[in-house]
mmCIF file of C-alpha atoms and ligand atoms in Angstrom:
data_model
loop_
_atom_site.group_PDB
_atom_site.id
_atom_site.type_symbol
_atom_site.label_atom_id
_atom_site.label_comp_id
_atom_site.label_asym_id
_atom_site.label_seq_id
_atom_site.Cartn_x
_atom_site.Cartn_y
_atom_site.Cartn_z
ATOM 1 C CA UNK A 1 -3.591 37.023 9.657
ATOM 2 C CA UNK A 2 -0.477 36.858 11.357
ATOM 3 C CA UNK A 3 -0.348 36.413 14.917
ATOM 4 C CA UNK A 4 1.575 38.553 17.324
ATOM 5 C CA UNK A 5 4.604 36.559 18.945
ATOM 6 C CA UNK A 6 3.456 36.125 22.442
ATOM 7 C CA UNK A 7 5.106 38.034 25.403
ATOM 8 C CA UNK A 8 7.425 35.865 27.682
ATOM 9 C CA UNK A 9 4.560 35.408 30.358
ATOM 10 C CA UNK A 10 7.102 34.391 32.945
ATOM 11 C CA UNK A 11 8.170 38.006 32.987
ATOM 12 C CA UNK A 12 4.841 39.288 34.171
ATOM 13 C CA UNK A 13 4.642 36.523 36.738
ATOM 14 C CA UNK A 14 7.641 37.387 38.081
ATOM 15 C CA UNK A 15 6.880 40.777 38.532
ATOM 16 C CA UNK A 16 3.538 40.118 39.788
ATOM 17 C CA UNK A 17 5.277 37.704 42.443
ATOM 18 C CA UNK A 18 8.344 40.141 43.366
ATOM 19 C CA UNK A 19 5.453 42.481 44.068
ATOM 20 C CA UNK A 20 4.049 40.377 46.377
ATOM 21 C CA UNK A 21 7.276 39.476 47.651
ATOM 22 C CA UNK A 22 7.646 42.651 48.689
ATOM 23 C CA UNK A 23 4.075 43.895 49.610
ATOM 24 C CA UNK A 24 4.059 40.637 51.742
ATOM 25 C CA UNK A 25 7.645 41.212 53.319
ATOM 26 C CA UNK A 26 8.940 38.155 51.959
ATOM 27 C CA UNK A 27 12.547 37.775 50.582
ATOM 28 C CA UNK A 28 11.628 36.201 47.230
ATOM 29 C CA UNK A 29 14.265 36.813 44.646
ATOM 30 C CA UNK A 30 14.109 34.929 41.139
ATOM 31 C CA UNK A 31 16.760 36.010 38.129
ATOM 32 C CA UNK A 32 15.585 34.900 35.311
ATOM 33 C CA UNK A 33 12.924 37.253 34.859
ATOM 34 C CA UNK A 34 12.304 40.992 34.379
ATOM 35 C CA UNK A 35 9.919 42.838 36.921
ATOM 36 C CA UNK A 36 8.831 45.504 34.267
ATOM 37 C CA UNK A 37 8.386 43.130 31.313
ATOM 38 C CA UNK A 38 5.716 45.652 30.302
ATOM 39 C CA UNK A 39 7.430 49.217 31.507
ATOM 40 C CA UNK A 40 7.999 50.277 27.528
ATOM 41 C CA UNK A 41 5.035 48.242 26.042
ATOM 42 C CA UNK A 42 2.005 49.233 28.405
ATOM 43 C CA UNK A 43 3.382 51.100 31.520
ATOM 44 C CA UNK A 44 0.140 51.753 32.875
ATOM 45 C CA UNK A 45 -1.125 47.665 32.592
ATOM 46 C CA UNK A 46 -0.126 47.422 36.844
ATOM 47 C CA UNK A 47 -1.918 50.614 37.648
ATOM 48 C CA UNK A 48 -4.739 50.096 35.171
ATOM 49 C CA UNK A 49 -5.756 46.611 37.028
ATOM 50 C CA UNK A 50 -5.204 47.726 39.918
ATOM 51 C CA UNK A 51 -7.903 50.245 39.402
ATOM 52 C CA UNK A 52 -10.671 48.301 37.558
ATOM 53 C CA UNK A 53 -10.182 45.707 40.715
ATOM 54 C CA UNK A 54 -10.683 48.570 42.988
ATOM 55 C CA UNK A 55 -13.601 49.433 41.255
ATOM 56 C CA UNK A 56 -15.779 46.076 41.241
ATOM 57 C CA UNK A 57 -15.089 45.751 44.684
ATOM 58 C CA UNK A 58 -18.865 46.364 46.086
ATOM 59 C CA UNK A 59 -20.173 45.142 42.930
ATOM 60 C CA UNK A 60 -18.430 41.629 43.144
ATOM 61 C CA UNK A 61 -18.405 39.615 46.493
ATOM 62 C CA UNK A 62 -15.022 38.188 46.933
ATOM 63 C CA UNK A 63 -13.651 39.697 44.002
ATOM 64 C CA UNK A 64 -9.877 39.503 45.584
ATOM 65 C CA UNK A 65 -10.043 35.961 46.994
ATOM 66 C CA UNK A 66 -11.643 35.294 43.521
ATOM 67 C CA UNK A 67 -8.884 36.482 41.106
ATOM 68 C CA UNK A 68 -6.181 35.002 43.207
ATOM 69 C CA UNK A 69 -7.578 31.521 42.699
ATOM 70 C CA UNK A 70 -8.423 32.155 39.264
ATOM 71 C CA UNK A 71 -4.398 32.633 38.710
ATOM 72 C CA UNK A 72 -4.353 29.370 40.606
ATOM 73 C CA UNK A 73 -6.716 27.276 38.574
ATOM 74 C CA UNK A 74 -5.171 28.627 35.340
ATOM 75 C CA UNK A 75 -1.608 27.414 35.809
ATOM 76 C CA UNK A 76 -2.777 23.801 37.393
ATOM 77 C CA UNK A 77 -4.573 23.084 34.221
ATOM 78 C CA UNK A 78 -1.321 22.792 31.569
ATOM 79 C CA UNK A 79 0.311 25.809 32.871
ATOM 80 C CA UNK A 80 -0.452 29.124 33.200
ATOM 81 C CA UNK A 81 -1.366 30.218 29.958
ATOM 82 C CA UNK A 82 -4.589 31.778 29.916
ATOM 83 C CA UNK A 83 -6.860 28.606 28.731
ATOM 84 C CA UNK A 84 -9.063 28.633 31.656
ATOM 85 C CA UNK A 85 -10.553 32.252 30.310
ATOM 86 C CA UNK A 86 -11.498 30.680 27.087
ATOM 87 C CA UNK A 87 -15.478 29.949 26.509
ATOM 88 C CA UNK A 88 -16.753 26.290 25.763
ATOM 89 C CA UNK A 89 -17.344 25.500 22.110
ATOM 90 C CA UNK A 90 -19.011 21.765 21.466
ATOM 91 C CA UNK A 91 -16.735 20.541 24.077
ATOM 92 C CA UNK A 92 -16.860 21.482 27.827
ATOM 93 C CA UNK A 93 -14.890 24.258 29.098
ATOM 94 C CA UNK A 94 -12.433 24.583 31.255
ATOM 95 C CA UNK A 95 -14.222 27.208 33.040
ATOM 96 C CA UNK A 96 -17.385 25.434 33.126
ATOM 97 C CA UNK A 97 -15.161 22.120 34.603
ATOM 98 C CA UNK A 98 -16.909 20.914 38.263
ATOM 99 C CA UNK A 99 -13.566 22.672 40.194
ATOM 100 C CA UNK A 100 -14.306 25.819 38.629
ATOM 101 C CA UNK A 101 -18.084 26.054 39.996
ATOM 102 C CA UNK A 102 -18.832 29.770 41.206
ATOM 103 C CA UNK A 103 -15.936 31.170 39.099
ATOM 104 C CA UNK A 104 -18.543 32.394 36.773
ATOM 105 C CA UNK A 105 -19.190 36.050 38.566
ATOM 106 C CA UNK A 106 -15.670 36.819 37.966
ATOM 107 C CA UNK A 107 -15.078 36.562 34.163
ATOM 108 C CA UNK A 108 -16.877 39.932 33.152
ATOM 109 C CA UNK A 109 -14.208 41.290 35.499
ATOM 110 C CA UNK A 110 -11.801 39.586 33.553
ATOM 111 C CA UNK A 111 -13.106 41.261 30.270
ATOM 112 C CA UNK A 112 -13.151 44.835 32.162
ATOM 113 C CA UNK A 113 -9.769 43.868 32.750
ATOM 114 C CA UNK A 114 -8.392 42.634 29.915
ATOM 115 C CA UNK A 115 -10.666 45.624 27.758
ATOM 116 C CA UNK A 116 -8.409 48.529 29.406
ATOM 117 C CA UNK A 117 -4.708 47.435 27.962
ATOM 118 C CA UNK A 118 -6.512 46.480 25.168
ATOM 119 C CA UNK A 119 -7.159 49.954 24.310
ATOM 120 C CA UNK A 120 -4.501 51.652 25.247
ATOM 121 C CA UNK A 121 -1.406 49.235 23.596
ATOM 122 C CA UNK A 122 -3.748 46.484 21.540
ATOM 123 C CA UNK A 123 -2.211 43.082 21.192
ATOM 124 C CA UNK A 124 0.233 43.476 24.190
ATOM 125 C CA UNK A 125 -0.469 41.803 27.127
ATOM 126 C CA UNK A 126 -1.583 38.349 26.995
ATOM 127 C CA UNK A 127 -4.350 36.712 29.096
ATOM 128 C CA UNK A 128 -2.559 34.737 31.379
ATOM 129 C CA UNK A 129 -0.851 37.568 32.263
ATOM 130 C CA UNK A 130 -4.118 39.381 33.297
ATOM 131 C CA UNK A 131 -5.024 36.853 35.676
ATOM 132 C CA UNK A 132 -1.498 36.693 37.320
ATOM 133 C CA UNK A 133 -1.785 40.579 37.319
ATOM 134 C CA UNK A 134 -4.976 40.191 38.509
ATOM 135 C CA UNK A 135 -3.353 37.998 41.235
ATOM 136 C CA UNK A 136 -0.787 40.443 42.012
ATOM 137 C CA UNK A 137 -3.016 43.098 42.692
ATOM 138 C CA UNK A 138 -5.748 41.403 44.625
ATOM 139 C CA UNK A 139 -3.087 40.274 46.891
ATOM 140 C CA UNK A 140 -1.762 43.860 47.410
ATOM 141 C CA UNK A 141 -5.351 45.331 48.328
ATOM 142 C CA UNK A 142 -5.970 42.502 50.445
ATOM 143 C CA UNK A 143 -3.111 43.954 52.758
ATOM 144 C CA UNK A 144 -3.997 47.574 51.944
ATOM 145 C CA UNK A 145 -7.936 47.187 52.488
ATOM 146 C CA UNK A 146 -7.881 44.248 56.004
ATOM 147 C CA UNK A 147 -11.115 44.970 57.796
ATOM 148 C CA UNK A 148 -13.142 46.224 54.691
ATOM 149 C CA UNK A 149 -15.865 43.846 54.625
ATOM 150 C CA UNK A 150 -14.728 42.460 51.157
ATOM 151 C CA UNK A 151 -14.995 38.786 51.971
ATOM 152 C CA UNK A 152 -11.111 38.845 51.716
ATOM 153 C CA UNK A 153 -9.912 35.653 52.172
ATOM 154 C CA UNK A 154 -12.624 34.004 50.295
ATOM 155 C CA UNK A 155 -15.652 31.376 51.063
ATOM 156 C CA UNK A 156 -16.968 27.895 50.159
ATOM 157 C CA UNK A 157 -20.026 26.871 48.739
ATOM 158 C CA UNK A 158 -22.027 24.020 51.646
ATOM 159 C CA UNK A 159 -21.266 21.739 48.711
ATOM 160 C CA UNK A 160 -17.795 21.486 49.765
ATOM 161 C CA UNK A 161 -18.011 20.445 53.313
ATOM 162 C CA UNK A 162 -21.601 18.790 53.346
ATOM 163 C CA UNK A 163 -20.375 15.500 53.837
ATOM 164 C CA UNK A 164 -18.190 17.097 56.875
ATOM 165 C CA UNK A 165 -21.561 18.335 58.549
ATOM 166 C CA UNK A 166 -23.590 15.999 58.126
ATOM 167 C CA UNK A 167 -22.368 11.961 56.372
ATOM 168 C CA UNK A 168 -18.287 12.192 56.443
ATOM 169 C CA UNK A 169 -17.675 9.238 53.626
ATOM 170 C CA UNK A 170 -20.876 7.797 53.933
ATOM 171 C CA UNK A 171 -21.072 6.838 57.859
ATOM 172 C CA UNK A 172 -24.362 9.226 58.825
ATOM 173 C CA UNK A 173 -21.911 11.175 60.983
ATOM 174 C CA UNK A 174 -20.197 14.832 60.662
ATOM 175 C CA UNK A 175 -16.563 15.008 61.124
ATOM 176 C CA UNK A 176 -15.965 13.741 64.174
ATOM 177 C CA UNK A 177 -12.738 15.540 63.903
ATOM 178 C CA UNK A 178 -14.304 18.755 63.857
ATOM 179 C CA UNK A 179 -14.564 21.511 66.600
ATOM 180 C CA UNK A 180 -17.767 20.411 68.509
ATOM 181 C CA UNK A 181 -19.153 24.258 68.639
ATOM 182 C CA UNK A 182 -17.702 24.721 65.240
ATOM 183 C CA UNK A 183 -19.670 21.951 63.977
ATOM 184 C CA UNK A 184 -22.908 23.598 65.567
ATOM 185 C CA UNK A 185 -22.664 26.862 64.110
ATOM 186 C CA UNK A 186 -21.656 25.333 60.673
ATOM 187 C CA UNK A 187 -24.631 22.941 60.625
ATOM 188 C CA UNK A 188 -27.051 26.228 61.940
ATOM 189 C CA UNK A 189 -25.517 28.456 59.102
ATOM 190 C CA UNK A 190 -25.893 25.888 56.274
ATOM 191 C CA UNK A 191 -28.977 23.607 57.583
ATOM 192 C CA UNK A 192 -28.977 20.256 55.810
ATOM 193 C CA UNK A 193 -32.568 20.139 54.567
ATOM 194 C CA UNK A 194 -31.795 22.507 52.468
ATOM 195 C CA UNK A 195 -28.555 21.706 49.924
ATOM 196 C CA UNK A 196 -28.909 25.523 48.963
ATOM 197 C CA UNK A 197 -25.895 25.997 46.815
ATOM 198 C CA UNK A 198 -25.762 29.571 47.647
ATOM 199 C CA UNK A 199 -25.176 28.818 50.973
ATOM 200 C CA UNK A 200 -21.726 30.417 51.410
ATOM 201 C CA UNK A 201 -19.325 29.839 54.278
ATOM 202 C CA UNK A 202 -16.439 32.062 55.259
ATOM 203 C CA UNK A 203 -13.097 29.839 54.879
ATOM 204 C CA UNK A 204 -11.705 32.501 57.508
ATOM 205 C CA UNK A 205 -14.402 32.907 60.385
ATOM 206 C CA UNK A 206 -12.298 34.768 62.432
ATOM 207 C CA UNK A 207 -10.548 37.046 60.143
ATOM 208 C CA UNK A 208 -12.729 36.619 56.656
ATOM 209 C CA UNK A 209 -11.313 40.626 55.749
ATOM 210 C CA UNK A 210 -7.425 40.157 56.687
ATOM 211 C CA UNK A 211 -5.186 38.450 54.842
ATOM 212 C CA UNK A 212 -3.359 36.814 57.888
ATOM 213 C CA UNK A 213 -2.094 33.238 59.373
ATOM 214 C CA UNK A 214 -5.509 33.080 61.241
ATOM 215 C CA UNK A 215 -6.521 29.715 58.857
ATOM 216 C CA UNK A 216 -3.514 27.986 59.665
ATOM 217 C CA UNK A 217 -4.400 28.527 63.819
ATOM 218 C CA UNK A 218 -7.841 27.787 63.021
ATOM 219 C CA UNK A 219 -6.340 24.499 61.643
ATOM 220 C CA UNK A 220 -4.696 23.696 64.651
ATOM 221 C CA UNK A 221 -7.995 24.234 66.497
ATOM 222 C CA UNK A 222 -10.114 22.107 64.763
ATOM 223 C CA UNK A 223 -11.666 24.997 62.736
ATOM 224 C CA UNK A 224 -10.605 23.940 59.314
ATOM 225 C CA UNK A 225 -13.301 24.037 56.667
ATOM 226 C CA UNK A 226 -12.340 22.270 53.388
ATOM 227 C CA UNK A 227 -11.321 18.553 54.023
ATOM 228 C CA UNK A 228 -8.342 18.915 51.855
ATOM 229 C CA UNK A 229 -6.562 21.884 54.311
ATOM 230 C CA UNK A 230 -7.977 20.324 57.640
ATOM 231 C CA UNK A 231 -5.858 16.388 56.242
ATOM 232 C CA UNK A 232 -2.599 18.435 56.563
ATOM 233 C CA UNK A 233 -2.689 17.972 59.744
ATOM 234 C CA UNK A 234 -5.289 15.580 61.033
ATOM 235 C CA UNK A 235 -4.373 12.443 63.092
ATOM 236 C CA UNK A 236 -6.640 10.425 60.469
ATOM 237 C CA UNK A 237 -4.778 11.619 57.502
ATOM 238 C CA UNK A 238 -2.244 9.956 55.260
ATOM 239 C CA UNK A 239 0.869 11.767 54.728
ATOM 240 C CA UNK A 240 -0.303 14.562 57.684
ATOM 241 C CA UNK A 241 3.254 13.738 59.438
ATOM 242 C CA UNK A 242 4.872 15.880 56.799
ATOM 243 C CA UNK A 243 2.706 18.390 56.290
ATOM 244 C CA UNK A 244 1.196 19.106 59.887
ATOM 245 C CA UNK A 245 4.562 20.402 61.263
ATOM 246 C CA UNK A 246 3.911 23.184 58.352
ATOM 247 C CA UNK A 247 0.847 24.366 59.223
ATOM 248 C CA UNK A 248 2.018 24.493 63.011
ATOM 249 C CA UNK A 249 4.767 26.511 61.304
ATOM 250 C CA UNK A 250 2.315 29.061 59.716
ATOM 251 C CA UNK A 251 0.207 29.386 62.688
ATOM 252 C CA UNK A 252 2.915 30.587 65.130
ATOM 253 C CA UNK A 253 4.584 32.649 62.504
ATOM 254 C CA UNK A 254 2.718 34.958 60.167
ATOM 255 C CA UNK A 255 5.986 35.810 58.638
ATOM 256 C CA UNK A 256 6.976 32.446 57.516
ATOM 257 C CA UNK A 257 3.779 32.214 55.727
ATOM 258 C CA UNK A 258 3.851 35.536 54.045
ATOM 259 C CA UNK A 259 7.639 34.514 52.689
ATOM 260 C CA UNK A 260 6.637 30.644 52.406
ATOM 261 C CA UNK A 261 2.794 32.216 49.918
ATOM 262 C CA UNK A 262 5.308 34.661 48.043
ATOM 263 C CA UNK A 263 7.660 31.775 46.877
ATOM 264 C CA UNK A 264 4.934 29.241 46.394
ATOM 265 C CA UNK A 265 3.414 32.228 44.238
ATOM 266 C CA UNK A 266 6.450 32.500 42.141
ATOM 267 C CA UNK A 267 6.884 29.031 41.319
ATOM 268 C CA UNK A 268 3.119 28.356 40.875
ATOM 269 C CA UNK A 269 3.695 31.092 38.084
ATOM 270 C CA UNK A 270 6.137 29.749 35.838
ATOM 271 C CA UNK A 271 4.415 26.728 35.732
ATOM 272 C CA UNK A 272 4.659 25.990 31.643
ATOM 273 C CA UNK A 273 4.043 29.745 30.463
ATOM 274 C CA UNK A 274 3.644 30.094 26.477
ATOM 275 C CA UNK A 275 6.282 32.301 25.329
ATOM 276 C CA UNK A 276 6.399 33.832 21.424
ATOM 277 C CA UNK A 277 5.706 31.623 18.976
ATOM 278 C CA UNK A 278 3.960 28.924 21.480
ATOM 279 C CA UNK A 279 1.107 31.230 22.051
ATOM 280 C CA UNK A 280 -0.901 34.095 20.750
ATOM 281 C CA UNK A 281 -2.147 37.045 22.317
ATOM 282 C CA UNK A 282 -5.495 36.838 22.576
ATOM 283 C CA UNK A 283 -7.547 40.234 22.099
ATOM 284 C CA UNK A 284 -10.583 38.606 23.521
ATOM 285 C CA UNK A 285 -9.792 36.578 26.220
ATOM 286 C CA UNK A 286 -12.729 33.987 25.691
ATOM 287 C CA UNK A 287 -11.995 32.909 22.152
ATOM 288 C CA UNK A 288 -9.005 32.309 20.029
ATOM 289 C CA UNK A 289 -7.924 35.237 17.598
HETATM 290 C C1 HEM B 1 -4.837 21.464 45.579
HETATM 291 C C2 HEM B 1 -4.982 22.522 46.341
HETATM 292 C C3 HEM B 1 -6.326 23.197 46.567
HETATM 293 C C4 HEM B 1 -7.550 22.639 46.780
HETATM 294 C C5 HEM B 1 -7.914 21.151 46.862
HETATM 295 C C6 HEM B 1 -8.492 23.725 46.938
HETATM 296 C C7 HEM B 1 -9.839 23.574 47.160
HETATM 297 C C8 HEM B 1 -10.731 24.608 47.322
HETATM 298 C C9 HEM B 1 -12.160 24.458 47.529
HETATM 299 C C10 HEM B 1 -12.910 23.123 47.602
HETATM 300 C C11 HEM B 1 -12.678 25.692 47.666
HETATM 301 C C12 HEM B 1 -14.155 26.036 47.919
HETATM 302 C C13 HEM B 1 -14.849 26.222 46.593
HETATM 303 C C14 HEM B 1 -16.327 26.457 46.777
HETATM 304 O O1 HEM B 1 -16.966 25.703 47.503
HETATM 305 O O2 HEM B 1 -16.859 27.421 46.175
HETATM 306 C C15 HEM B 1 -11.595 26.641 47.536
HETATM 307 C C16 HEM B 1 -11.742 28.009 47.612
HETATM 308 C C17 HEM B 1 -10.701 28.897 47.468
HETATM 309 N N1 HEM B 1 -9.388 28.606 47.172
HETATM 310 FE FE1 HEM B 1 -8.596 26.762 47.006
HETATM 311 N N2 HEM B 1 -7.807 24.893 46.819
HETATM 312 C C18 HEM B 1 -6.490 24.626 46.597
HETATM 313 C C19 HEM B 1 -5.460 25.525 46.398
HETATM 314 C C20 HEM B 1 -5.600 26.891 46.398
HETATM 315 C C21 HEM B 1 -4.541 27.834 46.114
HETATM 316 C C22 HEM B 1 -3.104 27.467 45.757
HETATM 317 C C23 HEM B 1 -5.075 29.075 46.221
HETATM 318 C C24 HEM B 1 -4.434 30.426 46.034
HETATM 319 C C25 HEM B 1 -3.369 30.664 45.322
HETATM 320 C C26 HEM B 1 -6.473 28.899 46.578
HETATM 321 C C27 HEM B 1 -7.348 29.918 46.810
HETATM 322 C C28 HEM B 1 -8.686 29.759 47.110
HETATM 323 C C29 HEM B 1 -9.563 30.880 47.381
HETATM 324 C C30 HEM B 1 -9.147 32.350 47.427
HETATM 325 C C31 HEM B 1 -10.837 30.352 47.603
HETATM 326 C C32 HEM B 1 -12.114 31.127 47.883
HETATM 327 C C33 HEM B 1 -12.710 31.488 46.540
HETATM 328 C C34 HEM B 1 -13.883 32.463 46.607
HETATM 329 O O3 HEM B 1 -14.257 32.942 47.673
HETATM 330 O O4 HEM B 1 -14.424 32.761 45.519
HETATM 331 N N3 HEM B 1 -6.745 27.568 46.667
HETATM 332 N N4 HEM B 1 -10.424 25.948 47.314
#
């Protein structure tokens, strides 16, 4: 069977990201790229998502922070180009890749996704566009719903920051870079003895419904969670020099991160997109037509 040419994904991402732009205040502007690639083809796709989001809200914890960093981990693997969503055959998926651990809650939301532009304009928009519509519209409820107890801005499995806590590269010892009292209540929320993976820690403590600069000042005060933010700026990181006058940036001005996210958005979204002939359409986003 012929395969349908596949849509120039770039378009979609640049809508999704102009959106953001826009819903975060930012002055993003990109040319190459049209912001209603899918206005004629499927002009309810935006809406649609949008809605289906909406709807597994209470049904999925962090659905928003979920979907955003789905978008991410698609387009760092190759590009963004929908491979991530596809279903392990004798070889291990990408989905079921270490990085991608507690990812797994949000591909039926995918499929509910994915099922509704199916239906009404089959073949028409591709998968990595769902996930950077997906994207687009988590990010635009996370400004329209702050405060609603929907685990926003995301959490961590103890996994992540165990060796913080408790034996920071093999020395015994937490962090001993780490907020004293932060290190306290960390240690009495996820207790060592334990290792219980579903031991889930708010990346935001302060603000875990708002989508605001609040992680960048709990940088700056020691309040960091994942290693890999907290080394941006810490004295006893590599490479912090250029990077810690950024977060210092971002934690006096909310603005500069909203505009700084927006671009960063756009750009992470053209990474390698499969236009036409490169790519198929994929009416099932877990296996190959
Ligand atoms: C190389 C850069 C990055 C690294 C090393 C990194 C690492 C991590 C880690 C270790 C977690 C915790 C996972 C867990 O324990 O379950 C996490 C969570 C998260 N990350 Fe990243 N991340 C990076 C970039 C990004 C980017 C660019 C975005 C957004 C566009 C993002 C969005 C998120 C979100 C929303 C969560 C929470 C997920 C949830 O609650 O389900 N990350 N990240």
């Amino acid at each position: 069977m012929a395969r349908p040419p596949m849509p120039p994904v770039a378009a979609v991402t640049l809508c999704e990201v102009l959106t953001l732009a826009a819903a975060l205040g930012g002055g993003v502007r990109a040319q190459q790229l049209s912001t209603g690639y899918y206005d004629g083809s499927c002009p309810q796709v935006h809406d649609t998502v949008r809605l289906i989001i909406q709807q597994e809200l209470a049904a999925v914890p962090g659905v928003l922070a979920g979907l955003l960093r789905l978008h991410f981990h698609d387009c760092f693997v190759n590009g963004c180009e929908g491979s991530l969503l596809l279903d392990g055959t004798a070889k291990l998926s990408e989905k079921e890749a270490n990085p991608n651990k507690g990812t797994e809650r949000l591909y039926p939301v995918v499929d509910n996704i994915k099922a509704a532009p199916e239906d009404a304009c089959p073949g028409v928009v591709s998968c990595a566009d769902i996930l950077a519509l997906a994207a687009k519209a988590s990010v635009e409820l996370m400004r329209n719903l702050g405060g609603a107890h929907t685990y926003t801005i995301g959490r961590a499995h103890y996994q992540s920051i165990q060796d913080r806590l408790y034996n920071l590269k093999a020395t015994g010892q937490p962090d001993p870079t780490l907020d004293q009292a932060h290190l306290a209540e960390l240690r009495e929320h996820c207790p060592s003895a334990t290792s219980d993976s579903t031991c889930l820690i708010e990346l935001d403590p302060d603000t875990p419904d708002t989508f605001d600069n609040r992680y960048y000042v709990n940088l700056l005060g020691k309040r960091g969670l994942l290693r890999s933010d907290h080394a941006m700026f810490s004295a006893l990181e590599e490479g912090a020099e250029s990077t810690g006058p950024i977060v210092g940036q971002f934690a006096s001005s909310q603005a500069d991160f909203f505009q700084s996210f927006a671009t960063a958005m756009v750009r992470m979204g053209n990474i390698a997109p499969l236009t036409r002939s490169m790519g198929e359409v994929r009416r099932n986003c877990r296996v190959v037509n």
